[in-house]
JSON list of C-alpha atoms in Angstrom, two decimals:
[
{"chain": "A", "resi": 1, "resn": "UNK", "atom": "CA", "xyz": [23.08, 141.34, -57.97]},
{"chain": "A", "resi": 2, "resn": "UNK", "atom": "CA", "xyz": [23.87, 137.83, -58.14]},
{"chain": "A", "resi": 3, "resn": "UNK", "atom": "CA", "xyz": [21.28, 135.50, -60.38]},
{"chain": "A", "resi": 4, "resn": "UNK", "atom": "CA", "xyz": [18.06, 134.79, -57.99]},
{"chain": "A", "resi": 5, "resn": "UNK", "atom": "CA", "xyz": [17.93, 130.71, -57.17]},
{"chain": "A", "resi": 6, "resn": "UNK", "atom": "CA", "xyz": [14.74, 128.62, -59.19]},
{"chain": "A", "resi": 7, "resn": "UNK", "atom": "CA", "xyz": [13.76, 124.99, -58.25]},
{"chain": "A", "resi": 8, "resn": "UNK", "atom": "CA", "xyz": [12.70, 122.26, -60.80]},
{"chain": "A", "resi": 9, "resn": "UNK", "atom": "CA", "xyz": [10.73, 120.17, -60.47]},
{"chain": "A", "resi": 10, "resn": "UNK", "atom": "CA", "xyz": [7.82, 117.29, -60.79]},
{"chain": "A", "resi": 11, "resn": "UNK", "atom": "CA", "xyz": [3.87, 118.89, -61.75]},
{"chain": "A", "resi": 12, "resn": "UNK", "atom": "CA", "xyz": [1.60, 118.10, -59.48]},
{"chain": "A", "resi": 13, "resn": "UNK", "atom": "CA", "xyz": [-2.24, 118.29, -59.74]},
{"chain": "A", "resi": 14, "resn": "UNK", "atom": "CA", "xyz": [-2.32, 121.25, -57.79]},
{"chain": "A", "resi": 15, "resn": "UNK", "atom": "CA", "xyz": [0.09, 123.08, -59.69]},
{"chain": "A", "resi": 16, "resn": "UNK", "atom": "CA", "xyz": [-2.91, 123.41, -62.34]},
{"chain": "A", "resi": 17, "resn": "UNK", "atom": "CA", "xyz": [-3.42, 127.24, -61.63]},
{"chain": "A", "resi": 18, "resn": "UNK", "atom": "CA", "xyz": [-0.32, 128.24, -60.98]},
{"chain": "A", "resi": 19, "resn": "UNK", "atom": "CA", "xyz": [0.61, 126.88, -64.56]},
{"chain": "A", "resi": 20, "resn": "UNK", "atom": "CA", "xyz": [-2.75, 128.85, -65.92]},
{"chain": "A", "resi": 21, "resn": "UNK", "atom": "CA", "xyz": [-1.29, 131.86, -64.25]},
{"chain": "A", "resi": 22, "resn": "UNK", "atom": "CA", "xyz": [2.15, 131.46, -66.26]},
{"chain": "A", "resi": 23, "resn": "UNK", "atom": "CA", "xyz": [0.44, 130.66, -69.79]},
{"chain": "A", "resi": 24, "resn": "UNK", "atom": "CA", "xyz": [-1.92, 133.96, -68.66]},
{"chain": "A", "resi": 25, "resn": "UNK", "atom": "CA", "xyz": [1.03, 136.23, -68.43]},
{"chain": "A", "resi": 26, "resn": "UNK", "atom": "CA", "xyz": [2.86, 135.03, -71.02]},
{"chain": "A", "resi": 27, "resn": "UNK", "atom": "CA", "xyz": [3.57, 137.81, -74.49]},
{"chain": "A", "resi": 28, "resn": "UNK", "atom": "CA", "xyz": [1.69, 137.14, -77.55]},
{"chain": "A", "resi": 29, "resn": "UNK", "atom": "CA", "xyz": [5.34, 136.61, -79.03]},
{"chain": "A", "resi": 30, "resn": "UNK", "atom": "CA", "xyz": [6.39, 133.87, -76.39]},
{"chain": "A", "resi": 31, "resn": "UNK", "atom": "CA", "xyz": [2.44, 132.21, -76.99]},
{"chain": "A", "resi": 32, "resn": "UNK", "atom": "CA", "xyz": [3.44, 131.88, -80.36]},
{"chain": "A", "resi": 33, "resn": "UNK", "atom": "CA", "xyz": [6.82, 130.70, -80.04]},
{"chain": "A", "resi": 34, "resn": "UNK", "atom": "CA", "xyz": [5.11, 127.97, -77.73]},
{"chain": "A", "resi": 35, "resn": "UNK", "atom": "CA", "xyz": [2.14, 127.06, -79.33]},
{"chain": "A", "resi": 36, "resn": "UNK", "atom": "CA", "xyz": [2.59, 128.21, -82.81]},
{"chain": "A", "resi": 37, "resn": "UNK", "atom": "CA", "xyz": [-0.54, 130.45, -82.27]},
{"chain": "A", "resi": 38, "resn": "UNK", "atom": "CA", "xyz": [-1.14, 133.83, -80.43]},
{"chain": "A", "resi": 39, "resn": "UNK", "atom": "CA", "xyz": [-4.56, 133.10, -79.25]},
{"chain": "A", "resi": 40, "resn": "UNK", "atom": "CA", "xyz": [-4.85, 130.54, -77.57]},
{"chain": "A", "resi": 41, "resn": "UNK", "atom": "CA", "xyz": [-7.21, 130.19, -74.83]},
{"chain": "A", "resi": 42, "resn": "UNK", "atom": "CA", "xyz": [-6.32, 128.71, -71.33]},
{"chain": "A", "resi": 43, "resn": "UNK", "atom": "CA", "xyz": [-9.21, 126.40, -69.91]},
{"chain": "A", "resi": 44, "resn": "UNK", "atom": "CA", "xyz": [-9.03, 122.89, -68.75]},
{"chain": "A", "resi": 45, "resn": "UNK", "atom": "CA", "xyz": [-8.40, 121.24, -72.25]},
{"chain": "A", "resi": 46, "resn": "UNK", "atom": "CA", "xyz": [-5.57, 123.57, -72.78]},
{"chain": "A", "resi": 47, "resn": "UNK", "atom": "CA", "xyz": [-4.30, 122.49, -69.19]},
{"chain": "A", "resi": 48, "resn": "UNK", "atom": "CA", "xyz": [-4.45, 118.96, -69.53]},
{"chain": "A", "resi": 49, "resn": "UNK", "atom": "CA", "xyz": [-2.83, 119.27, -72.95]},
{"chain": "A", "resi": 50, "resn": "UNK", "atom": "CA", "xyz": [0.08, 120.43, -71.81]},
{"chain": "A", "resi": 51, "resn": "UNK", "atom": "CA", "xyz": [0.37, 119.12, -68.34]},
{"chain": "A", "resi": 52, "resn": "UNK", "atom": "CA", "xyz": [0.01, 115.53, -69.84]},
{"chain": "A", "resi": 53, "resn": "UNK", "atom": "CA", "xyz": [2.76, 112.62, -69.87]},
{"chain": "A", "resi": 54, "resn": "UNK", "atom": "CA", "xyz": [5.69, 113.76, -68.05]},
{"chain": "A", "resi": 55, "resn": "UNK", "atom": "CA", "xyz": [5.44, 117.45, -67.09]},
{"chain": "A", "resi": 56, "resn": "UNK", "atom": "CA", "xyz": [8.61, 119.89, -64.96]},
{"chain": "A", "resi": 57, "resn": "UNK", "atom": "CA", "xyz": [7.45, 123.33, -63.30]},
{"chain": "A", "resi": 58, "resn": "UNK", "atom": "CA", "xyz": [10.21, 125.93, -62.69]},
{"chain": "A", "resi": 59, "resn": "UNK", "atom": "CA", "xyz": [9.24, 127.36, -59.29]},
{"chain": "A", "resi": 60, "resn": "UNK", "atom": "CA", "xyz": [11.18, 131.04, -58.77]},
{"chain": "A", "resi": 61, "resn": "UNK", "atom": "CA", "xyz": [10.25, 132.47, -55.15]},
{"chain": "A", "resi": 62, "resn": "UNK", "atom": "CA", "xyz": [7.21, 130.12, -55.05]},
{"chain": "A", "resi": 63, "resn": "UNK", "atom": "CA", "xyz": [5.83, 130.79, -58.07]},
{"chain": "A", "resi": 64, "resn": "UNK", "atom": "CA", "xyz": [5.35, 129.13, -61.25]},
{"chain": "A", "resi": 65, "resn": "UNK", "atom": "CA", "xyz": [7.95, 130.40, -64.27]},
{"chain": "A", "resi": 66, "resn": "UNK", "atom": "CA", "xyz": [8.34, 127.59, -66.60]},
{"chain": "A", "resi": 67, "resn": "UNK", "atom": "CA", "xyz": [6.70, 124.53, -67.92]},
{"chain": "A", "resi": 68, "resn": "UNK", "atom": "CA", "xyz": [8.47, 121.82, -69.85]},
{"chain": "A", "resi": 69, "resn": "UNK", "atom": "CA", "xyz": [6.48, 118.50, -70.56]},
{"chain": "A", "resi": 70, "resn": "UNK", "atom": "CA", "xyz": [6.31, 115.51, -73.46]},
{"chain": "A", "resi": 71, "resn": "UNK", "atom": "CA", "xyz": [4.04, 113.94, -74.29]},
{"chain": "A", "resi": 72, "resn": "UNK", "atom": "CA", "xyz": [1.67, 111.62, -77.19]},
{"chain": "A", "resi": 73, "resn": "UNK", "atom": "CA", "xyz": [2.61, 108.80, -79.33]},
{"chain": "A", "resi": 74, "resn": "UNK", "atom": "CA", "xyz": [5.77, 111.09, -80.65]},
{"chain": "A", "resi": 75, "resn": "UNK", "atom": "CA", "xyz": [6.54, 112.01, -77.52]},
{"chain": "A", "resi": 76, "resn": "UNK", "atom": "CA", "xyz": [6.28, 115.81, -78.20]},
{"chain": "A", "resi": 77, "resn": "UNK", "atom": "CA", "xyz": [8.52, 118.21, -76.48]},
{"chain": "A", "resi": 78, "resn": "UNK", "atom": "CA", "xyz": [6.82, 121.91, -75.03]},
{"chain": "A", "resi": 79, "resn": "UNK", "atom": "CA", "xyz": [8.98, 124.59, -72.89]},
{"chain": "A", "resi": 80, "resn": "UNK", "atom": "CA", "xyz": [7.60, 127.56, -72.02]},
{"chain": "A", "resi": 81, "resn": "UNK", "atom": "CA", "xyz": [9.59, 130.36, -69.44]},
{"chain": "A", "resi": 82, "resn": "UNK", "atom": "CA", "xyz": [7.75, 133.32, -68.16]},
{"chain": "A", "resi": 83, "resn": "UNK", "atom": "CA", "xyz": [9.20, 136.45, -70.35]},
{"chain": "A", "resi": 84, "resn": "UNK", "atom": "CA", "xyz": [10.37, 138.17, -67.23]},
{"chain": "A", "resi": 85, "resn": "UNK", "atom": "CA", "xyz": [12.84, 135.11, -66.39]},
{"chain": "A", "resi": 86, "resn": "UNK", "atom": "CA", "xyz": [14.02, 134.39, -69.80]},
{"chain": "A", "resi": 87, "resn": "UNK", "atom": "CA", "xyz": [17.92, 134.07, -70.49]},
{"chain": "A", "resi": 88, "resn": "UNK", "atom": "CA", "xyz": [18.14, 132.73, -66.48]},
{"chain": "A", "resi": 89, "resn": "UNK", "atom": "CA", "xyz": [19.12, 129.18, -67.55]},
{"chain": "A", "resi": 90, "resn": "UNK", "atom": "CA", "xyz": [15.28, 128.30, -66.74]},
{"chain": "A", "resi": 91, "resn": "UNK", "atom": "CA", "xyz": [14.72, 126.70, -70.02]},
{"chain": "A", "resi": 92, "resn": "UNK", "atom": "CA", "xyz": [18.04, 125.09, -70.00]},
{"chain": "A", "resi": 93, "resn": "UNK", "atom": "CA", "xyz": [17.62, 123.32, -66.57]},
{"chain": "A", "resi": 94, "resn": "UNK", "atom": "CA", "xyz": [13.65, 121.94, -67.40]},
{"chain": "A", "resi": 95, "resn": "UNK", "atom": "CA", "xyz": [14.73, 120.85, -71.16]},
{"chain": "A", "resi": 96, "resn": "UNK", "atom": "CA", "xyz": [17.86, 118.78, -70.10]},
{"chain": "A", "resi": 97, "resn": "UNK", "atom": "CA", "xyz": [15.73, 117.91, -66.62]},
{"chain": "A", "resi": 98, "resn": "UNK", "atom": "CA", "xyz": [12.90, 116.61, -68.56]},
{"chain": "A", "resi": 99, "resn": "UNK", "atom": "CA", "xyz": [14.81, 114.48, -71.59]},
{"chain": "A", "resi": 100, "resn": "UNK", "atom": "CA", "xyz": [17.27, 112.83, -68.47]},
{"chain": "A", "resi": 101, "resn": "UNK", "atom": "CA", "xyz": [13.73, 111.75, -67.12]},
{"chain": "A", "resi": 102, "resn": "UNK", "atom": "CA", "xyz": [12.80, 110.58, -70.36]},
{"chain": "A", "resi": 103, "resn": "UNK", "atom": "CA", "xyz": [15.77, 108.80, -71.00]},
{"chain": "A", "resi": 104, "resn": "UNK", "atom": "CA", "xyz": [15.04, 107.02, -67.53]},
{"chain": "A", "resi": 105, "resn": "UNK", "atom": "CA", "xyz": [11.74, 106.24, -68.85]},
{"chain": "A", "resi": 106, "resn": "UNK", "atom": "CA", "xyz": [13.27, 104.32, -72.05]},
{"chain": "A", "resi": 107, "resn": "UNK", "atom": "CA", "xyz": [12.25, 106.96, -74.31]},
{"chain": "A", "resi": 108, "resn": "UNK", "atom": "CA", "xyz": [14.04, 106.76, -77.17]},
{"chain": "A", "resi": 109, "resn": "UNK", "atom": "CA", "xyz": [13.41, 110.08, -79.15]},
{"chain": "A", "resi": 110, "resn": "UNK", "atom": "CA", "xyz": [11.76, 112.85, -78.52]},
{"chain": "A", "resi": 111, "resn": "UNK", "atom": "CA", "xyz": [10.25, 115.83, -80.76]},
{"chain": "A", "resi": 112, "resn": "UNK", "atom": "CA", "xyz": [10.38, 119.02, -80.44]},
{"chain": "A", "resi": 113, "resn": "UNK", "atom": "CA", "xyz": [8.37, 121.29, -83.47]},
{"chain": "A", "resi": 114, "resn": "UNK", "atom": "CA", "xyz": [10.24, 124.88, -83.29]},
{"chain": "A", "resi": 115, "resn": "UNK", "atom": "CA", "xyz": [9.08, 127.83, -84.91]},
{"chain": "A", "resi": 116, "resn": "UNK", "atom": "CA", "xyz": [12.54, 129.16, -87.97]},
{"chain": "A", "resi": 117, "resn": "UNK", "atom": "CA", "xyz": [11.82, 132.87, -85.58]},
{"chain": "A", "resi": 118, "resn": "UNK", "atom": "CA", "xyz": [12.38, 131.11, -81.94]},
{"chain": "A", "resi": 119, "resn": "UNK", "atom": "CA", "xyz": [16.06, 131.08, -81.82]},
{"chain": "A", "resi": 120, "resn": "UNK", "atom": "CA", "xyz": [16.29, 131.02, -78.23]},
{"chain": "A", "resi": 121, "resn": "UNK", "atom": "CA", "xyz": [14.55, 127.49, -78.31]},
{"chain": "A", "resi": 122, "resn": "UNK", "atom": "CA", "xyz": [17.43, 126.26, -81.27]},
{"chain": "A", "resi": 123, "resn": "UNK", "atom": "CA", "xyz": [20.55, 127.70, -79.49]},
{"chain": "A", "resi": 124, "resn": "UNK", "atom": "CA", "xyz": [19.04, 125.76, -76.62]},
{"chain": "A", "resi": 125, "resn": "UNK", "atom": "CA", "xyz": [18.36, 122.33, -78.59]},
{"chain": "A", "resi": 126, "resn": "UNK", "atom": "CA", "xyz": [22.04, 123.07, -80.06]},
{"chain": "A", "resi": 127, "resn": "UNK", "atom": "CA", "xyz": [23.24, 123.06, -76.67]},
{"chain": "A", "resi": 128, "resn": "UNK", "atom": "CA", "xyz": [22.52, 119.74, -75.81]},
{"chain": "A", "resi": 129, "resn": "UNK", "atom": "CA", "xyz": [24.51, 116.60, -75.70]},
{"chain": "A", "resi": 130, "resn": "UNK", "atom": "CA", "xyz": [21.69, 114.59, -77.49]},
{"chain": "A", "resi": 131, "resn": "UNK", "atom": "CA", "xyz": [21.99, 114.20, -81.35]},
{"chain": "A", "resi": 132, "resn": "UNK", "atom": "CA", "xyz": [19.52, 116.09, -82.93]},
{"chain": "A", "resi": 133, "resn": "UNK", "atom": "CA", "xyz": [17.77, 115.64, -86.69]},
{"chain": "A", "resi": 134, "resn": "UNK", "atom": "CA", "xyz": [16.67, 118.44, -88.10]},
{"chain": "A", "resi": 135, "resn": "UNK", "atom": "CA", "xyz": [13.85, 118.32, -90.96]},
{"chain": "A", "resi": 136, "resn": "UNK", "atom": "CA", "xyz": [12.60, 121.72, -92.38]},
{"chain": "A", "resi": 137, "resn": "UNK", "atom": "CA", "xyz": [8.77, 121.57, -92.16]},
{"chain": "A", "resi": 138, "resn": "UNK", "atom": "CA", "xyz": [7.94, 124.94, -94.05]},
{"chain": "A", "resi": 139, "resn": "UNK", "atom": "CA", "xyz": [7.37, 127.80, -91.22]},
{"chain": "A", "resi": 140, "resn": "UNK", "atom": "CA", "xyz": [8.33, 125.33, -88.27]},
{"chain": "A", "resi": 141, "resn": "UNK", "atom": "CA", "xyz": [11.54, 123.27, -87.72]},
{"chain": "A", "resi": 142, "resn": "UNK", "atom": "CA", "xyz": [11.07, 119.85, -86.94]},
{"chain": "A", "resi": 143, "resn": "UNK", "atom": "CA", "xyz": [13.81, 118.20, -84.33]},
{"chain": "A", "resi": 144, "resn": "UNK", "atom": "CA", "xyz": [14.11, 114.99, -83.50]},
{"chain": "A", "resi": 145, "resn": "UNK", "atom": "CA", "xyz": [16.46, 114.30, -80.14]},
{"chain": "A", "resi": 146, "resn": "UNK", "atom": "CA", "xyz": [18.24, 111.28, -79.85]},
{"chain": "A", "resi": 147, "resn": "UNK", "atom": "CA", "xyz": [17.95, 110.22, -76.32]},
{"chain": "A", "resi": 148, "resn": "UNK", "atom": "CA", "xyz": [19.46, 106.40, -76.76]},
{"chain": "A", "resi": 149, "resn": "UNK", "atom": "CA", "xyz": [20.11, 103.61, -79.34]},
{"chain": "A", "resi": 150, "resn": "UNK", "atom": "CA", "xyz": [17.15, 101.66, -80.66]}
]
């Protein structure tokens, strides 16, 4: 059966539960990899947290399967893909969606704060055409991606 057809693009306000939805259903292992803790709650802070700045929704067959936003002073990078539509090129297509945006934006770098056990996440970062910096930050990799020159 031939790969099933997902559409990126822009958040908008109303996407708000929809996104709750996705962080709901997400494993305790993919909540981790994401947020570097497995309990987080989802409520409004949460939301606007990581719906702030620039933020991409994956839509699959209308509904919401990945999140990708940066955002803050160091322009942090977050991805998070539904664990039923992992390894579909979701992640892939938000990531390099979201840094071509902020390129546009004259973002210069952006970080990305992986945990060593998310190898998904790395291969993906690896991937990239963007030069990447890599500084070991005890349990969590810290990545800097070069978008363009200073």
């Amino acid at each position: 059966m031939p790969p099933r057809e997902f559409v990126v693009r822009p958040f908008r306000a109303t996407d708000r539960d929809p996104v709750a939805a996705l962080l709901s259903r997400l494993s305790r292992e993919s909540l981790f990899e994401r947020f570097h803790s497995a309990g987080i709650r989802v409520d409004s802070a949460m939301l606007d947290c990581v719906t702030a700045g620039y933020a991409l929704i994956a839509e699959l067959d209308g509904q919401v399967v990945g999140l990708a936003s940066y955002n803050g002073a160091r322009c942090e990078l977050g991805i998070v893909v539904d664990d039923k539509c992992r390894r579909c090129g979701i992640g892939n297509a938000l990531c390099r969606e979201l840094l071509r945006g902020a390129e546009r934006d004259g973002v210069s770098k952006v970080m990305a704060s992986i945990m060593h056990s998310n190898h998904a996440m790395l291969r993906l970062l690896q991937s990239l055409e963007w030069p990447l910096l890599h500084v070991n930050d005890g349990s969590s990799l810290e990545v800097t991606i070069q978008l363009q020159s200073l």
